[in-house]
């Protein structure tokens, strides 16, 4: 009876160890806190903490960008993926007017370049100038 209990205990510890190992090997998973609203894949997401995970095993399948605090999420498809041995994980943005466009996601394993629409950047830049101009003309009426 003692041998049976020992075998069960060893099996349970072995399964628990496999679960921990599998969880530690999730590729390209990061958590970032972004202090401002931003645009990704044509969708504006609010400021907050986001988890980034791969959609599938292939790094070209895309990434899921999902909020930890609310249900905001977006799927991004990189236009370029570079392997990197660097352990620094962060995200980069292009800014136009008051809008921030997600342009790069760096994980411990890869750098994912995200497409940013030049038309959207021009539109955001135009909004900024238009709002400033209309604000000053409205003040003079």
Short mmCIF file of C-alpha atoms in Angstrom, two decimals:
data_model
loop_
_atom_site.label_atom_id
_atom_site.label_comp_id
_atom_site.label_asym_id
_atom_site.label_seq_id
_atom_site.Cartn_x
_atom_site.Cartn_y
_atom_site.Cartn_z
CA UNK A 1 0.00 0.00 0.00
CA UNK A 2 2.86 2.37 0.84
CA UNK A 3 4.48 1.66 -2.54
CA UNK A 4 1.23 2.49 -4.34
CA UNK A 5 0.91 5.81 -2.48
CA UNK A 6 4.55 6.60 -3.26
CA UNK A 7 4.03 5.86 -6.97
CA UNK A 8 0.95 8.07 -7.08
CA UNK A 9 2.82 10.89 -5.32
CA UNK A 10 5.75 10.62 -7.75
CA UNK A 11 3.37 10.62 -10.73
CA UNK A 12 1.56 13.72 -9.43
CA UNK A 13 4.83 15.58 -8.87
CA UNK A 14 5.96 14.58 -12.38
CA UNK A 15 2.74 15.88 -13.96
CA UNK A 16 2.96 19.12 -11.98
CA UNK A 17 6.55 19.59 -13.15
CA UNK A 18 5.50 19.12 -16.79
CA UNK A 19 2.79 21.74 -16.40
CA UNK A 20 5.21 24.29 -14.99
CA UNK A 21 7.75 23.60 -17.74
CA UNK A 22 5.14 23.98 -20.49
CA UNK A 23 3.94 27.26 -19.03
CA UNK A 24 7.48 28.65 -18.80
CA UNK A 25 8.12 27.94 -22.49
CA UNK A 26 5.27 30.05 -23.91
CA UNK A 27 7.01 31.83 -26.81
CA UNK A 28 6.84 35.60 -27.22
CA UNK A 29 4.50 36.25 -24.29
CA UNK A 30 4.90 39.63 -22.60
CA UNK A 31 2.84 41.94 -20.41
CA UNK A 32 3.11 45.71 -20.96
CA UNK A 33 1.46 48.74 -19.39
CA UNK A 34 0.62 51.51 -21.83
CA UNK A 35 -0.30 54.89 -20.27
CA UNK A 36 -2.24 56.24 -23.26
CA UNK A 37 -4.86 55.17 -25.80
CA UNK A 38 -3.31 53.75 -28.97
CA UNK A 39 -4.18 52.41 -32.40
CA UNK A 40 -3.36 48.86 -33.48
CA UNK A 41 -4.67 47.13 -36.62
CA UNK A 42 -7.05 50.04 -37.24
CA UNK A 43 -8.61 49.73 -33.77
CA UNK A 44 -8.19 52.22 -30.90
CA UNK A 45 -7.51 50.54 -27.56
CA UNK A 46 -7.63 52.33 -24.19
CA UNK A 47 -4.67 52.87 -21.87
CA UNK A 48 -3.95 49.95 -19.57
CA UNK A 49 -2.07 46.71 -19.06
CA UNK A 50 -1.97 44.33 -22.02
CA UNK A 51 -0.87 40.73 -22.50
CA UNK A 52 0.73 39.84 -25.83
CA UNK A 53 0.65 36.18 -26.97
CA UNK A 54 1.22 34.40 -30.24
CA UNK A 55 -1.86 33.27 -32.16
CA UNK A 56 -0.19 29.96 -33.07
CA UNK A 57 3.10 28.12 -33.07
CA UNK A 58 4.38 29.90 -36.18
CA UNK A 59 5.69 33.36 -35.32
CA UNK A 60 4.17 34.68 -38.59
CA UNK A 61 0.63 33.68 -37.51
CA UNK A 62 0.23 36.94 -35.61
CA UNK A 63 -0.10 38.18 -32.06
CA UNK A 64 -3.09 38.71 -29.80
CA UNK A 65 -2.94 41.99 -27.93
CA UNK A 66 -5.49 41.73 -25.08
CA UNK A 67 -6.27 43.94 -22.10
CA UNK A 68 -5.85 42.58 -18.60
CA UNK A 69 -8.38 45.10 -17.17
CA UNK A 70 -11.18 45.07 -19.74
CA UNK A 71 -12.26 43.17 -22.84
CA UNK A 72 -10.32 45.27 -25.36
CA UNK A 73 -8.22 43.22 -27.76
CA UNK A 74 -6.79 43.14 -31.26
CA UNK A 75 -4.98 40.66 -33.46
CA UNK A 76 -1.89 42.01 -35.19
CA UNK A 77 -0.05 40.49 -38.13
CA UNK A 78 3.60 41.50 -38.41
CA UNK A 79 5.12 42.58 -41.71
CA UNK A 80 8.56 41.63 -40.45
CA UNK A 81 9.85 39.27 -37.76
CA UNK A 82 13.47 39.22 -36.62
CA UNK A 83 14.99 36.80 -34.13
CA UNK A 84 16.76 38.48 -31.26
CA UNK A 85 18.64 37.05 -28.29
CA UNK A 86 17.90 40.24 -26.33
CA UNK A 87 15.93 39.82 -23.11
CA UNK A 88 14.37 43.28 -23.12
CA UNK A 89 10.66 43.23 -23.89
CA UNK A 90 8.82 46.38 -24.86
CA UNK A 91 6.58 48.03 -27.45
CA UNK A 92 7.22 51.03 -29.72
CA UNK A 93 4.84 53.56 -31.22
CA UNK A 94 4.70 56.08 -34.04
CA UNK A 95 3.00 59.29 -32.97
CA UNK A 96 0.96 61.62 -35.18
CA UNK A 97 -0.99 64.47 -33.66
CA UNK A 98 -2.50 63.13 -30.46
CA UNK A 99 -2.61 59.51 -31.66
CA UNK A 100 -0.14 56.72 -30.96
CA UNK A 101 0.18 53.84 -33.45
CA UNK A 102 1.69 50.54 -32.29
CA UNK A 103 4.64 49.88 -34.61
CA UNK A 104 6.87 47.29 -32.92
CA UNK A 105 6.65 44.56 -30.29
CA UNK A 106 9.91 43.21 -28.85
CA UNK A 107 9.85 39.99 -26.85
CA UNK A 108 12.73 37.98 -25.41
CA UNK A 109 12.88 35.95 -28.65
CA UNK A 110 11.67 38.13 -31.53
CA UNK A 111 11.05 41.64 -32.80
CA UNK A 112 7.69 41.98 -34.58
CA UNK A 113 7.27 45.00 -36.87
CA UNK A 114 3.60 45.97 -37.12
CA UNK A 115 2.24 47.73 -40.23
CA UNK A 116 1.17 51.32 -39.64
CA UNK A 117 -1.05 52.92 -42.28
CA UNK A 118 0.53 56.07 -43.67
CA UNK A 119 -2.97 57.30 -44.55
CA UNK A 120 -4.00 56.94 -40.88
CA UNK A 121 -0.91 58.86 -39.77
CA UNK A 122 -1.64 61.65 -42.26
CA UNK A 123 -5.26 61.74 -41.13
CA UNK A 124 -4.22 61.92 -37.45
CA UNK A 125 -1.72 64.68 -38.26
CA UNK A 126 -4.43 66.57 -40.15
CA UNK A 127 -6.88 66.23 -37.25
CA UNK A 128 -4.36 67.76 -34.92
CA UNK A 129 -3.82 70.77 -37.21
CA UNK A 130 -7.52 71.13 -37.97
CA UNK A 131 -8.49 71.05 -34.30
CA UNK A 132 -5.87 73.66 -33.46
CA UNK A 133 -6.99 75.94 -36.29
CA UNK A 134 -10.72 75.59 -35.52
CA UNK A 135 -10.00 76.11 -31.82
CA UNK A 136 -8.28 79.43 -32.46
CA UNK A 137 -10.88 80.62 -34.97
CA UNK A 138 -13.70 79.66 -32.58
CA UNK A 139 -12.04 81.77 -29.90
CA UNK A 140 -12.05 84.88 -32.12
CA UNK A 141 -15.78 84.75 -33.04
#
